[in-house]
mmCIF file of C-alpha atoms in Angstrom:
data_model
loop_
_atom_site.group_PDB
_atom_site.id
_atom_site.type_symbol
_atom_site.label_atom_id
_atom_site.label_comp_id
_atom_site.label_asym_id
_atom_site.label_seq_id
_atom_site.Cartn_x
_atom_site.Cartn_y
_atom_site.Cartn_z
ATOM 1 C CA MET A 8 198.705 -32.512 -87.047
ATOM 2 C CA ASN A 9 201.429 -34.736 -88.393
ATOM 3 C CA LEU A 10 200.557 -35.935 -91.893
ATOM 4 C CA ARG A 11 202.722 -39.039 -91.621
ATOM 5 C CA LEU A 12 200.788 -40.351 -88.627
ATOM 6 C CA ILE A 13 197.529 -39.608 -90.413
ATOM 7 C CA GLY A 14 198.889 -41.735 -93.240
ATOM 8 C CA ILE A 15 199.774 -44.469 -90.730
ATOM 9 C CA GLY A 16 196.233 -44.398 -89.392
ATOM 10 C CA ALA A 17 194.800 -44.566 -92.906
ATOM 11 C CA GLY A 18 197.061 -47.500 -93.735
ATOM 12 C CA VAL A 19 195.976 -49.372 -90.606
ATOM 13 C CA LEU A 20 192.313 -48.778 -91.481
ATOM 14 C CA ILE A 21 192.873 -50.103 -94.998
ATOM 15 C CA ILE A 22 194.632 -53.204 -93.679
ATOM 16 C CA LEU A 23 191.866 -53.827 -91.158
ATOM 17 C CA SER A 24 189.167 -53.439 -93.823
ATOM 18 C CA LEU A 25 190.639 -56.035 -96.220
ATOM 19 C CA PRO A 26 188.960 -59.030 -94.508
ATOM 20 C CA LEU A 27 185.625 -57.211 -94.733
ATOM 21 C CA ALA A 28 186.173 -56.548 -98.448
ATOM 22 C CA GLY A 29 186.834 -60.262 -98.966
ATOM 23 C CA ALA A 30 183.681 -61.120 -97.040
ATOM 24 C CA ILE A 31 181.668 -58.734 -99.203
ATOM 25 C CA ALA A 32 182.920 -60.363 -102.398
ATOM 26 C CA GLY A 33 182.396 -63.854 -100.949
ATOM 27 C CA PRO A 34 181.717 -66.889 -103.111
ATOM 28 C CA ASP A 35 178.250 -65.600 -104.135
ATOM 29 C CA PHE A 36 179.649 -63.575 -107.037
ATOM 30 C CA ALA A 37 177.360 -62.351 -109.826
ATOM 31 C CA GLY A 38 174.534 -64.591 -108.683
ATOM 32 C CA GLN A 39 176.683 -67.738 -108.797
ATOM 33 C CA ASP A 40 176.170 -69.459 -105.466
ATOM 34 C CA ASP A 41 178.643 -72.196 -104.619
ATOM 35 C CA GLY A 42 176.247 -73.664 -102.065
ATOM 36 C CA LYS A 43 178.429 -72.730 -99.091
ATOM 37 C CA GLY A 44 176.377 -69.673 -98.167
ATOM 38 C CA GLY A 45 179.221 -67.172 -98.514
ATOM 39 C CA GLY A 46 179.133 -63.437 -98.894
ATOM 40 C CA LEU A 47 178.797 -60.559 -96.472
ATOM 41 C CA PHE A 48 175.696 -61.809 -94.657
ATOM 42 C CA SER A 49 177.220 -65.140 -93.682
ATOM 43 C CA ALA A 50 180.575 -63.534 -92.820
ATOM 44 C CA LEU A 51 178.792 -61.268 -90.356
ATOM 45 C CA GLY A 52 176.637 -64.101 -89.006
ATOM 46 C CA LEU A 53 173.457 -62.719 -90.559
ATOM 47 C CA SER A 54 172.559 -65.534 -92.940
ATOM 48 C CA GLN A 55 169.277 -67.263 -92.310
ATOM 49 C CA PRO A 56 169.541 -70.990 -91.519
ATOM 50 C CA SER A 57 167.849 -73.185 -94.118
ATOM 51 C CA ARG A 58 166.218 -75.354 -91.459
ATOM 52 C CA THR A 59 166.169 -75.657 -87.712
ATOM 53 C CA SER A 60 167.221 -78.762 -85.846
ATOM 54 C CA ALA A 61 165.780 -80.152 -82.629
ATOM 55 C CA ALA A 62 168.947 -79.116 -80.754
ATOM 56 C CA THR A 63 168.621 -75.497 -81.880
ATOM 57 C CA PRO A 64 165.327 -73.851 -81.001
ATOM 58 C CA ALA A 65 163.868 -71.643 -83.703
ATOM 59 C CA ARG A 66 163.686 -67.909 -83.028
ATOM 60 C CA SER A 67 160.229 -66.447 -83.159
ATOM 61 C CA ALA A 68 159.776 -63.141 -84.923
ATOM 62 C CA PRO A 69 158.127 -60.320 -83.013
ATOM 63 C CA SER A 70 154.471 -59.817 -83.858
ATOM 64 C CA ALA A 71 154.988 -56.141 -84.755
ATOM 65 C CA GLY A 72 156.058 -56.689 -88.355
ATOM 66 C CA PRO A 73 158.727 -58.523 -90.324
ATOM 67 C CA GLN A 74 162.128 -59.081 -88.748
ATOM 68 C CA GLN A 75 164.994 -57.393 -90.571
ATOM 69 C CA PRO A 76 168.573 -58.579 -90.213
ATOM 70 C CA GLY A 77 170.818 -56.067 -88.482
ATOM 71 C CA PRO A 78 174.545 -55.795 -88.014
ATOM 72 C CA ALA A 79 176.156 -58.340 -85.718
ATOM 73 C CA ASP A 80 177.064 -57.002 -82.307
ATOM 74 C CA GLN A 81 180.659 -55.869 -82.486
ATOM 75 C CA PRO A 82 182.669 -55.582 -79.296
ATOM 76 C CA ARG A 83 183.454 -52.022 -78.349
ATOM 77 C CA THR A 84 187.088 -51.031 -77.928
ATOM 78 C CA ASP A 85 187.873 -47.753 -76.204
ATOM 79 C CA SER A 86 191.273 -46.107 -76.411
ATOM 80 C CA ARG A 87 193.158 -43.406 -74.571
ATOM 81 C CA CYS A 88 196.115 -42.150 -76.582
ATOM 82 C CA GLY A 89 198.906 -39.727 -75.998
ATOM 83 C CA PRO A 90 199.958 -37.213 -78.636
ATOM 84 C CA GLU A 91 201.619 -38.056 -81.931
ATOM 85 C CA LEU A 92 205.331 -37.463 -81.348
ATOM 86 C CA SER A 93 208.368 -37.342 -83.627
ATOM 87 C CA SER A 94 212.062 -37.174 -82.927
ATOM 88 C CA PRO A 95 214.773 -35.433 -84.946
ATOM 89 C CA HIS A 96 216.264 -38.932 -85.403
ATOM 90 C CA GLY A 97 213.429 -40.014 -87.736
ATOM 91 C CA VAL A 98 211.104 -41.893 -85.381
ATOM 92 C CA GLU A 99 207.389 -41.079 -85.038
ATOM 93 C CA ALA A 100 205.028 -42.740 -82.576
ATOM 94 C CA GLN A 101 201.736 -42.566 -80.755
ATOM 95 C CA THR A 102 201.020 -44.825 -77.776
ATOM 96 C CA CYS A 103 197.596 -45.879 -76.491
ATOM 97 C CA VAL A 104 195.862 -47.933 -73.829
ATOM 98 C CA LEU A 105 192.971 -49.966 -75.268
ATOM 99 C CA VAL A 106 190.069 -51.467 -73.321
ATOM 100 C CA GLY A 107 187.507 -53.932 -74.655
ATOM 101 C CA GLU A 108 185.593 -57.050 -73.648
ATOM 102 C CA GLY A 109 187.006 -56.992 -70.104
ATOM 103 C CA HIS A 110 190.620 -56.779 -71.302
ATOM 104 C CA THR A 111 193.212 -54.008 -71.324
ATOM 105 C CA TRP A 112 196.343 -53.771 -73.486
ATOM 106 C CA GLY A 113 198.894 -51.282 -74.771
ATOM 107 C CA ARG A 114 199.607 -50.406 -78.376
ATOM 108 C CA SER A 115 202.119 -48.106 -80.046
ATOM 109 C CA TYR A 116 201.803 -47.019 -83.663
ATOM 110 C CA TYR A 117 205.156 -46.046 -85.158
ATOM 111 C CA ARG A 118 207.079 -45.130 -88.260
ATOM 112 C CA ASN A 119 210.860 -45.407 -88.520
ATOM 113 C CA THR A 120 212.538 -43.187 -91.116
ATOM 114 C CA SER A 121 215.916 -43.243 -89.338
ATOM 115 C CA GLY A 122 217.413 -45.614 -91.912
ATOM 116 C CA ARG A 123 218.413 -48.248 -89.334
ATOM 117 C CA ALA A 124 216.708 -51.026 -87.423
ATOM 118 C CA LEU A 125 215.625 -50.126 -83.895
ATOM 119 C CA ASP A 126 214.393 -51.846 -80.755
ATOM 120 C CA ALA A 127 211.124 -50.837 -79.163
ATOM 121 C CA VAL A 128 210.023 -51.684 -75.642
ATOM 122 C CA LEU A 129 206.334 -51.205 -74.872
ATOM 123 C CA THR A 130 205.406 -51.231 -71.193
ATOM 124 C CA MET A 131 201.850 -51.164 -69.892
ATOM 125 C CA MET A 132 201.395 -50.324 -66.225
ATOM 126 C CA GLY A 133 198.197 -50.996 -64.307
ATOM 127 C CA PRO A 134 196.791 -50.852 -60.803
ATOM 128 C CA ALA A 135 198.498 -52.631 -57.872
ATOM 129 C CA GLY A 136 201.885 -52.544 -59.607
ATOM 130 C CA ARG A 137 200.814 -54.768 -62.501
ATOM 131 C CA THR A 138 203.185 -54.403 -65.452
ATOM 132 C CA VAL A 139 203.328 -56.043 -68.878
ATOM 133 C CA GLN A 140 206.314 -55.442 -71.135
ATOM 134 C CA ILE A 141 207.079 -56.541 -74.677
ATOM 135 C CA ARG A 142 209.992 -55.981 -77.070
ATOM 136 C CA CYS A 143 209.360 -55.302 -80.736
ATOM 137 C CA ALA A 144 211.853 -55.199 -83.581
ATOM 138 C CA VAL A 145 211.370 -52.066 -85.669
ATOM 139 C CA GLY A 146 212.601 -52.518 -89.242
ATOM 140 C CA ALA A 147 214.769 -50.010 -91.084
ATOM 141 C CA GLY A 148 212.073 -49.198 -93.674
ATOM 142 C CA ASP A 149 209.686 -46.293 -93.276
ATOM 143 C CA GLU A 150 206.520 -48.432 -93.402
ATOM 144 C CA PRO A 151 204.086 -47.833 -90.542
ATOM 145 C CA GLY A 152 203.903 -50.524 -87.897
ATOM 146 C CA LEU A 153 202.612 -51.299 -84.463
ATOM 147 C CA CYS A 154 203.810 -52.907 -81.270
ATOM 148 C CA GLU A 155 201.186 -54.369 -78.945
ATOM 149 C CA THR A 156 201.212 -56.018 -75.519
ATOM 150 C CA PRO A 157 199.138 -59.129 -74.903
ATOM 151 C CA LYS A 158 195.572 -58.513 -73.726
ATOM 152 C CA GLU A 159 195.253 -58.880 -69.957
ATOM 153 C CA THR A 160 192.087 -59.162 -67.884
ATOM 154 C CA SER A 161 191.159 -55.658 -66.706
ATOM 155 C CA ALA A 162 191.672 -55.101 -62.992
ATOM 156 C CA GLY A 163 190.487 -51.561 -62.447
ATOM 157 C CA GLU A 164 189.315 -48.400 -64.111
ATOM 158 C CA PRO A 165 190.754 -47.660 -67.579
ATOM 159 C CA GLU A 166 192.273 -44.428 -66.229
ATOM 160 C CA SER A 167 194.453 -46.482 -63.847
ATOM 161 C CA TYR A 168 196.411 -47.878 -66.827
ATOM 162 C CA SER A 169 199.161 -46.208 -68.810
ATOM 163 C CA ALA A 170 201.532 -47.314 -71.557
ATOM 164 C CA VAL A 171 204.989 -46.099 -72.583
ATOM 165 C CA ALA A 172 206.939 -47.021 -75.721
ATOM 166 C CA GLU A 173 210.680 -46.408 -75.969
ATOM 167 C CA PHE A 174 212.532 -46.581 -79.280
ATOM 168 C CA ALA A 175 216.305 -47.064 -79.106
ATOM 169 C CA VAL A 176 219.358 -48.049 -81.148
ATOM 170 C CA PRO A 177 219.978 -51.798 -80.612
ATOM 171 C CA ASP A 178 223.607 -51.664 -79.530
ATOM 172 C CA ASP A 179 225.584 -51.574 -76.283
ATOM 173 C CA GLU A 180 224.886 -47.873 -75.770
ATOM 174 C CA GLY A 181 221.151 -48.195 -76.524
ATOM 175 C CA GLU A 182 220.694 -44.521 -77.387
ATOM 176 C CA LEU A 183 217.061 -43.568 -76.684
ATOM 177 C CA LEU A 184 215.571 -41.893 -79.762
ATOM 178 C CA LEU A 185 211.943 -41.409 -78.661
ATOM 179 C CA ARG A 186 209.698 -42.056 -75.673
ATOM 180 C CA SER A 187 205.940 -41.961 -76.294
ATOM 181 C CA GLY A 188 203.292 -42.332 -73.585
ATOM 182 C CA SER A 189 199.543 -42.858 -73.504
ATOM 183 C CA ASN A 190 199.103 -40.052 -70.992
ATOM 184 C CA SER A 191 201.825 -37.686 -72.157
ATOM 185 C CA PRO A 192 200.911 -34.015 -72.546
ATOM 186 C CA ALA A 193 200.870 -32.723 -76.099
ATOM 187 C CA PRO A 194 203.998 -30.772 -77.090
ATOM 188 C CA GLY A 195 203.643 -27.217 -75.827
ATOM 189 C CA ASP A 196 201.095 -28.173 -73.123
ATOM 190 C CA GLY A 197 203.549 -27.849 -70.293
#
């Protein structure tokens, strides 16, 4: 497994967890409530309302014991990813098709250690010739990044979608440095 892409994944997870960390800290710090009902429970929609209004009917608790707050329903996102690939030119990428809440979109995780800015084109292809394409500027630094198509309403089975990311030099020749697909075989698989 490529350690750099594991690092990219870890970095993405850290970035995605920062809003949750802020919600955990919330304004209710060390027992000091600012009266706004902050903190993790309200951020996740689990805080109990102080009173019910006539427009909002009160929820009745089941008769089989006290009601305990649970985690808010989070939408499920499924992904189908191709292998982690790297080129001798210093580009690493993994491309995926994601499906969630009736939408489908493409995403490519990348890292550019080539020392120069690149262009990336991410194309997601679906059933009945549907295609979505987006261009992403890839900076010259070696920080991990991602390129993502807009979410489109799903129009078929998830397996009928595929995504391809192409990383190239942004000049007249447009030398292709790496092509990464969501359904590409792993290196050495054929």
